mmCIF file of C-alpha atoms in Angstrom:
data_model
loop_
_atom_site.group_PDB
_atom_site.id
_atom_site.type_symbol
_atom_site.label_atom_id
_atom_site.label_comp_id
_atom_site.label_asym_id
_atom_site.label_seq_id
_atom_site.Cartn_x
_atom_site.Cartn_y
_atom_site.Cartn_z
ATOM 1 C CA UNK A 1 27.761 16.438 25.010
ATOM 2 C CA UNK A 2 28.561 16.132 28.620
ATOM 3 C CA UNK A 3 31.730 17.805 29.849
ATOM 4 C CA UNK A 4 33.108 15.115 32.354
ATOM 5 C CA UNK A 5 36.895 14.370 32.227
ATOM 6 C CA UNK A 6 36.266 10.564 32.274
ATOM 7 C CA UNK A 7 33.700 10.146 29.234
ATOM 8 C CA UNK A 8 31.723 12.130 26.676
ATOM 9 C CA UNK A 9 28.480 11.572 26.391
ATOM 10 C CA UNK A 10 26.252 12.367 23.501
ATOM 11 C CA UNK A 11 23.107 13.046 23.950
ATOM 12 C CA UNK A 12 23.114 14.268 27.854
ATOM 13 C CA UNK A 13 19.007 14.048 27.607
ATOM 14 C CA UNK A 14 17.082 10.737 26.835
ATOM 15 C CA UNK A 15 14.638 12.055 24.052
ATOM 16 C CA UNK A 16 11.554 9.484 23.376
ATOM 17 C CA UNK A 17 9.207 10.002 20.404
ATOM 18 C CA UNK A 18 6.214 8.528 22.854
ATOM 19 C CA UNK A 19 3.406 6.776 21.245
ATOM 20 C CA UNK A 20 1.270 4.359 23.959
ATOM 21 C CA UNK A 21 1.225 0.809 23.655
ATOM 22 C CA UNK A 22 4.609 0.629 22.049
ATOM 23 C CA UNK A 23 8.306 -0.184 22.669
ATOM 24 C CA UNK A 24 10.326 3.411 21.983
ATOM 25 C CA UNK A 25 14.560 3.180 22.122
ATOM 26 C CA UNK A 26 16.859 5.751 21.889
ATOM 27 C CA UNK A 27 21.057 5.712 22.255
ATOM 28 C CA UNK A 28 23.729 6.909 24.319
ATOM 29 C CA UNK A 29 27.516 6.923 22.842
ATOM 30 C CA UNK A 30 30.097 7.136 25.439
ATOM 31 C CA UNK A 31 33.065 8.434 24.552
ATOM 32 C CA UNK A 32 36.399 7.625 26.580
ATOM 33 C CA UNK A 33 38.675 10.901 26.309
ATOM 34 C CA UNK A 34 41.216 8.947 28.389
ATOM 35 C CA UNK A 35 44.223 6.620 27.896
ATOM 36 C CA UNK A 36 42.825 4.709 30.490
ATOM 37 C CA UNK A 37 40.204 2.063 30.504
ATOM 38 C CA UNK A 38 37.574 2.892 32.067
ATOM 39 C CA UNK A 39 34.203 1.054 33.666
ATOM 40 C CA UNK A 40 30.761 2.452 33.533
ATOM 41 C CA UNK A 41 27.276 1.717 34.995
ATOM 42 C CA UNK A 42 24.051 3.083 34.267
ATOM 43 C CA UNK A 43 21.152 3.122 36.868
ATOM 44 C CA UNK A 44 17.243 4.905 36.163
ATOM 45 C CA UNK A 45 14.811 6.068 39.215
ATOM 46 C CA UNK A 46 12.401 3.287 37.093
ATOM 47 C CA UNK A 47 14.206 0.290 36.349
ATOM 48 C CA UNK A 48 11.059 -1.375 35.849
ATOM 49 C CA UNK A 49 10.219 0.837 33.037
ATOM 50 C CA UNK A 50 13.288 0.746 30.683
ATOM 51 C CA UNK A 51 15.506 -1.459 29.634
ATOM 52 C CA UNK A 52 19.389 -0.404 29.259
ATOM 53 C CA UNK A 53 22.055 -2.635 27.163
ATOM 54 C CA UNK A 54 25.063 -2.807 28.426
ATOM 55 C CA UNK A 55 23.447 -1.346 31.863
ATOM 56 C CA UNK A 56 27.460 -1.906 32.664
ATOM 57 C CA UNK A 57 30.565 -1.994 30.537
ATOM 58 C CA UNK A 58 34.202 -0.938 29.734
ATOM 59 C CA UNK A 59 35.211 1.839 27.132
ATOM 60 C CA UNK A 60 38.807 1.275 26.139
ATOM 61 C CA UNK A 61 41.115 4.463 25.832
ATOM 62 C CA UNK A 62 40.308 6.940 22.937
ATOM 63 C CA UNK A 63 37.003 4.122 22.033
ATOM 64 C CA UNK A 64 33.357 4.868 21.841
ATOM 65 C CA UNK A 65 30.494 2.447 23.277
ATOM 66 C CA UNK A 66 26.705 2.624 22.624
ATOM 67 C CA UNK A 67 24.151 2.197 25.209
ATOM 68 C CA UNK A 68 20.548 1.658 24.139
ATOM 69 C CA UNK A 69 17.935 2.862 26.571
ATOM 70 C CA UNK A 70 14.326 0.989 25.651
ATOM 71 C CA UNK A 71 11.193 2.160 26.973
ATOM 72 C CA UNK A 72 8.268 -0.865 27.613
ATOM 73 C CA UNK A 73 5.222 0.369 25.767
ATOM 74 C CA UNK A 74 3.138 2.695 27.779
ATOM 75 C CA UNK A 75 -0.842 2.456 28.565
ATOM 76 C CA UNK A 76 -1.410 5.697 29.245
ATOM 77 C CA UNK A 77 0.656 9.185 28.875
ATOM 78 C CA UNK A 78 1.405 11.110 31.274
ATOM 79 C CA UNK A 79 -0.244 14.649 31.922
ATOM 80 C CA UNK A 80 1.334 17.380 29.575
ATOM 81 C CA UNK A 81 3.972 14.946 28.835
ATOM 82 C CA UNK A 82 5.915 15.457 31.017
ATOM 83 C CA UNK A 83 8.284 12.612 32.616
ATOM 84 C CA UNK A 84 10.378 12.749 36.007
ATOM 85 C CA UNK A 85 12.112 9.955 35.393
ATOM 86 C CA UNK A 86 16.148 10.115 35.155
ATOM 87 C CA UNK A 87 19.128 7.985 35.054
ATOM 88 C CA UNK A 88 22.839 8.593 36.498
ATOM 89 C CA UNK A 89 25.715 7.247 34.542
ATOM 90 C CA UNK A 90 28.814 6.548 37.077
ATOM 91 C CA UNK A 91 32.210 5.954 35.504
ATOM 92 C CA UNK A 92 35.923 5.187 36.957
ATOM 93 C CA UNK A 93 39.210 4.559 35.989
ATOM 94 C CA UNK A 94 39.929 0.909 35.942
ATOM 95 C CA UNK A 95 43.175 -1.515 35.222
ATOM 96 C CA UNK A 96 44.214 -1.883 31.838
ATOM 97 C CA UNK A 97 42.593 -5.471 30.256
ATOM 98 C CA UNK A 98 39.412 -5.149 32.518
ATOM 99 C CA UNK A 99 36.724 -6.829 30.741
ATOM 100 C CA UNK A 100 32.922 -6.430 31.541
ATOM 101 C CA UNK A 101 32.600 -9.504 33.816
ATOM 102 C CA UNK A 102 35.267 -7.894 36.070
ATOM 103 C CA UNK A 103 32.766 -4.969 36.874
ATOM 104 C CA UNK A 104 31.469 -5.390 40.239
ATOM 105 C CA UNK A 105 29.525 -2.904 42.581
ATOM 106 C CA UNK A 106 32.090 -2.294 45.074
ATOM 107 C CA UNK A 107 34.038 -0.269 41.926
ATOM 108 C CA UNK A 108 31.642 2.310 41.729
ATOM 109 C CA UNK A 109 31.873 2.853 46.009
ATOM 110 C CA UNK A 110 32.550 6.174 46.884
ATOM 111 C CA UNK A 111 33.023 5.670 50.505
ATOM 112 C CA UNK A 112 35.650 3.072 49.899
ATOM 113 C CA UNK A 113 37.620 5.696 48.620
ATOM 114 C CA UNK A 114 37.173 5.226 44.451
ATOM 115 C CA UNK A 115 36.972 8.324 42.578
ATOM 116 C CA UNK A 116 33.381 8.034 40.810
ATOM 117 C CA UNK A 117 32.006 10.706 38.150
ATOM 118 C CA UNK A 118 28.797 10.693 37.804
ATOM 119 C CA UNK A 119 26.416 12.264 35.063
ATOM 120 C CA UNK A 120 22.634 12.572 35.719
ATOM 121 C CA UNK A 121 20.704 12.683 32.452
ATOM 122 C CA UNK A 122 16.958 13.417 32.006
ATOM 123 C CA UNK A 123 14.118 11.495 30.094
ATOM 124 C CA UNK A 124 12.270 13.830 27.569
ATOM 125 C CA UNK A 125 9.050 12.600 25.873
ATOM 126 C CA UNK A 126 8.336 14.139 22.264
ATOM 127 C CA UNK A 127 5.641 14.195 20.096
ATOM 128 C CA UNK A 128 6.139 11.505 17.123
ATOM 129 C CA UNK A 129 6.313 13.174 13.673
ATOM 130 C CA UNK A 130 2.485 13.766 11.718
ATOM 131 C CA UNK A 131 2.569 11.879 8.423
ATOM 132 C CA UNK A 132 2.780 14.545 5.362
ATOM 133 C CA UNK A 133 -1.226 15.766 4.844
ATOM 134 C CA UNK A 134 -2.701 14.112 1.808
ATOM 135 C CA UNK A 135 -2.517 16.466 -1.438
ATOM 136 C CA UNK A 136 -5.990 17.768 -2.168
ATOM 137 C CA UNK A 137 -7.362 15.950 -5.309
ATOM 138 C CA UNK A 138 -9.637 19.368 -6.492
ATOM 139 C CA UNK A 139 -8.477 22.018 -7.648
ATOM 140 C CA UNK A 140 -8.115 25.468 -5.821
ATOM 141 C CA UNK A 141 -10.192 27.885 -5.144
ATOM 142 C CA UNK A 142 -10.723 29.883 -8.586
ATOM 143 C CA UNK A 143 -9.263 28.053 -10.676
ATOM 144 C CA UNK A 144 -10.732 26.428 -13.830
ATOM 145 C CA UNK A 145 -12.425 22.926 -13.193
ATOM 146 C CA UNK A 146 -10.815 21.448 -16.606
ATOM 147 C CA UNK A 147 -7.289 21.107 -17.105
ATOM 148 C CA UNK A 148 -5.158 24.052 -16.680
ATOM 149 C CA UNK A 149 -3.334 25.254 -19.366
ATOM 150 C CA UNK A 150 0.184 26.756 -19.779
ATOM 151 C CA UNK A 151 1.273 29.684 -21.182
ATOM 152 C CA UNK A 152 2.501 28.112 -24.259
ATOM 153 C CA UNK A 153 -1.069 26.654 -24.438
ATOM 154 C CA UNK A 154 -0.376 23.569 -23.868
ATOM 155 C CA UNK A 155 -3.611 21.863 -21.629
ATOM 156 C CA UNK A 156 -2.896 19.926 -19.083
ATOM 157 C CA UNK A 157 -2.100 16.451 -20.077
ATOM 158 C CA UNK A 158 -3.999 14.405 -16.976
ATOM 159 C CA UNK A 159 -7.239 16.316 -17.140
ATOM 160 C CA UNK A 160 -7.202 16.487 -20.675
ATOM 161 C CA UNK A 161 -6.961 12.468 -20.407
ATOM 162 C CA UNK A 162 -9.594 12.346 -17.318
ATOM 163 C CA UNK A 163 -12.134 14.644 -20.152
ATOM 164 C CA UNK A 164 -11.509 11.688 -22.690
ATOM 165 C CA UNK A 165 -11.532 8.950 -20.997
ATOM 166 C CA UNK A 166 -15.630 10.232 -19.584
ATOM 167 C CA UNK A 167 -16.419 11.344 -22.957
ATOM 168 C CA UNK A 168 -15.492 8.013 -24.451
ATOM 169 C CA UNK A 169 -17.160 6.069 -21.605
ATOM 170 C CA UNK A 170 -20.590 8.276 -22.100
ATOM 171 C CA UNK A 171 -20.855 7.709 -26.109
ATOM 172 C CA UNK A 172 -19.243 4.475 -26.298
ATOM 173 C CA UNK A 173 -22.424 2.296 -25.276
ATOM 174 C CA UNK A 174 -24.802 4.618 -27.638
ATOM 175 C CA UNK A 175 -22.368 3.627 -30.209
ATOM 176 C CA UNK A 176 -22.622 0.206 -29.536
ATOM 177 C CA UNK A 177 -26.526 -0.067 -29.114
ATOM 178 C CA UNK A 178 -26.926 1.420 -32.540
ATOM 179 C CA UNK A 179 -24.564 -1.036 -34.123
ATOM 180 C CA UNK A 180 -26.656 -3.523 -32.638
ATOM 181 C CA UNK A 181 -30.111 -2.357 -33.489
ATOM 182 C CA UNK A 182 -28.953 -1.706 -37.366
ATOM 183 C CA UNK A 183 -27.797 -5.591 -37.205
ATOM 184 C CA UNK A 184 -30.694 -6.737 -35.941
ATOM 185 C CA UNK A 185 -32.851 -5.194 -38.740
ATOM 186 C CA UNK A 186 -30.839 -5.685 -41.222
ATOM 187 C CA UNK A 187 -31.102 -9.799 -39.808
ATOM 188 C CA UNK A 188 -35.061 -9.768 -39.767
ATOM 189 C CA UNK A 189 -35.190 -8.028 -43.525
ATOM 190 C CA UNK A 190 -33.437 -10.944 -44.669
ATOM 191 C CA UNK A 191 -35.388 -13.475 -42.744
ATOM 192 C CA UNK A 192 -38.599 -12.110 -43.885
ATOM 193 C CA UNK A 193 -37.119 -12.245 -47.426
ATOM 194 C CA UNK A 194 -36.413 -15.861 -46.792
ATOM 195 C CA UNK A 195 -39.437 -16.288 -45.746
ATOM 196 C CA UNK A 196 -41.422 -15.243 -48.608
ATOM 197 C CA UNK A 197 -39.162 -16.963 -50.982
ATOM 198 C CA UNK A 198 -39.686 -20.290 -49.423
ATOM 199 C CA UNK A 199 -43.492 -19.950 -50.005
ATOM 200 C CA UNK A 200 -42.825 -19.204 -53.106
ATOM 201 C CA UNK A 201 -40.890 -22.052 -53.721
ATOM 202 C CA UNK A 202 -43.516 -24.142 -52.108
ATOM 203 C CA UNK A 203 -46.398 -22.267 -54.742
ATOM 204 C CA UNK A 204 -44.258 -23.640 -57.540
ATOM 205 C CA UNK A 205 -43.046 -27.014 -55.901
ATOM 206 C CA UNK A 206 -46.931 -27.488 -55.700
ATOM 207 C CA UNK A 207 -47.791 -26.541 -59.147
ATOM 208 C CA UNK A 208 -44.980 -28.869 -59.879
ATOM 209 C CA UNK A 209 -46.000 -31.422 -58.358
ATOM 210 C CA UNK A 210 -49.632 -31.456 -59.563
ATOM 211 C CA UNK A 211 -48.192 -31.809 -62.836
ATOM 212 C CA UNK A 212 -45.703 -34.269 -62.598
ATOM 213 C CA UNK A 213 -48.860 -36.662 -61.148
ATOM 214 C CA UNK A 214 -50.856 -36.000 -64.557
ATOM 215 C CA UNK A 215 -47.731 -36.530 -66.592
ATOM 216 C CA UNK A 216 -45.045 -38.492 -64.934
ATOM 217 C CA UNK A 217 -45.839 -40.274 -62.438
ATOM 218 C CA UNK A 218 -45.590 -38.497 -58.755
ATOM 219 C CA UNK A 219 -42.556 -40.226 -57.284
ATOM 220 C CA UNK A 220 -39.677 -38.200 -59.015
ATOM 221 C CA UNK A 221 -41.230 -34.955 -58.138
ATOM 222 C CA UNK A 222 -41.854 -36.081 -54.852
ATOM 223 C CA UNK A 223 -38.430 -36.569 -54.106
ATOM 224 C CA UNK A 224 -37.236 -33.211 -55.345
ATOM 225 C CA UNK A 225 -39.562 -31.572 -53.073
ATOM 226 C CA UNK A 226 -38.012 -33.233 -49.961
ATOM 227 C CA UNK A 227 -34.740 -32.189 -51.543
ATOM 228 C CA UNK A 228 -35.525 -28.834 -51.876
ATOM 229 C CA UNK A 229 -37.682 -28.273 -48.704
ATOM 230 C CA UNK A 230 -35.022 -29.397 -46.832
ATOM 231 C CA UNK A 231 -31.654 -27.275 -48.046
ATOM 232 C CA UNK A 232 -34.314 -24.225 -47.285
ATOM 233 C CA UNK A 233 -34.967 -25.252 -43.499
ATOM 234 C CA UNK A 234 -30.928 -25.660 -43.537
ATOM 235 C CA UNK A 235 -30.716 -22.016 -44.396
ATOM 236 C CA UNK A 236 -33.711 -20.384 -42.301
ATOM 237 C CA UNK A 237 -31.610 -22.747 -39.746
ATOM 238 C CA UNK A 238 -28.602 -20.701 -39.998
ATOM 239 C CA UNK A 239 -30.346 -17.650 -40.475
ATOM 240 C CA UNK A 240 -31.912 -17.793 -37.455
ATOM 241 C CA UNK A 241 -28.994 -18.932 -35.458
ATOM 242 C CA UNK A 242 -26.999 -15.736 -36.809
ATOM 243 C CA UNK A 243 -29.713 -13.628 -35.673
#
């Protein structure tokens, strides 16, 4: 903090974490270590380069004010970062109830006999902080690949779920496929066996029927045989739907 016997000011350099193409503001806290009010005014050797609210104010007795200092975003950065710009703050004594719209130029005159303190401050570029560096996913360098283990013995509960979870993915689908295949066969054995016992059926419907025309009469046994021939196509139906 600055040691002037009008105001305090914390910090006396203007420190900017520079990163190009964007807006950077710090603060300035004035401190009044008077009874008195007293007027300030801040001017910069680039006033096309920052922006500073309040640029003028008043800091009643024993108050604080903040000033924030904004840089426009920057195109380019200068060599070894380095920055000559720099700002003078120039404070007075002024009459009790002054308000900011009573500050005029004139106040800050030295030649008209005003006594004027003045504080220059420096602008200070700084490197922004690096993010944290990623935590490396591997292991070290001779360690085990598989999960560590403890000294109670305990392994390591995420690469002992990492080792389950692939072992489970690589037998899962073998699993599966055999399911399938044994479902399949077991399918076609029983469609062949369907198959054989409708021609059987139709051997004896046959023989039946021969019969039936050299003792009954051909129209009763006729009908059975549509009967029957059709409740086996509804079950080679479903059959072959389920396979």
């Amino acid at each position: 903090m600055s040691t002037g016997e009008l105001l305090g000011i914390e910090p006396i350099e203007l420190k900017f974490p520079f990163e190009l193409k964007k807006q950077i503001s710090c603060s300035l806290q004035l401190s009044n270590k008077t009874d008195n009010y007293v007027a300030f005014k801040v001017k910069t050797t680039n006033p096309k380069k920052y922006c500073v609210r309040p640029n003028t104010g008043v800091v009643l007795p024993r108050s604080t004010c903040d000033v924030i200092v904004t840089m426009q975003a920057q195109k380019e950065a200068p060599p070894d970062m380095q920055c000559k710009d720099k700002f003078l703050l120039q404070s007075v004594k002024t009459n009790d109830g002054v308000t900011p719209k009573d500050i005029t130029t004139e106040m800050f005159n030295k030649e008209a006999g005003h006594v004027v303190e003045e504080c220059k401050l420096r602008v200070v570029y700084v490197s922004p902080p690096q993010p944290p560096s990623p935590v490396p996913e591997e292991s070290e360098e001779g360690s085990s690949p598989r999960g560590s283990v403890s000294e109670n013995g305990n392994a390591n509960g995420a690469g002992f779920t990492v080792a389950t979870r692939a072992f489970a993915e690589r037998f899962e689908p073998r699993d599966k496929s055999a399911e399938t295949r044994a479902l399949i066969s077991k399918l076609r054995e029983e469609k062949d066996n369907v198959i054989q016992q409708n021609n059987k059926l139709r051997q004896e419907l046959e023989l039946l029927r021969r019969e039936g025309h050299k003792n009954h009469g051909g129209m009763g046994v006729s009908l059975l045989f549509v009967v029957l021939v059709g409740l086996l196509g509804i079950i080679l139906g479903y059959l072959m739907k389920k396979s």
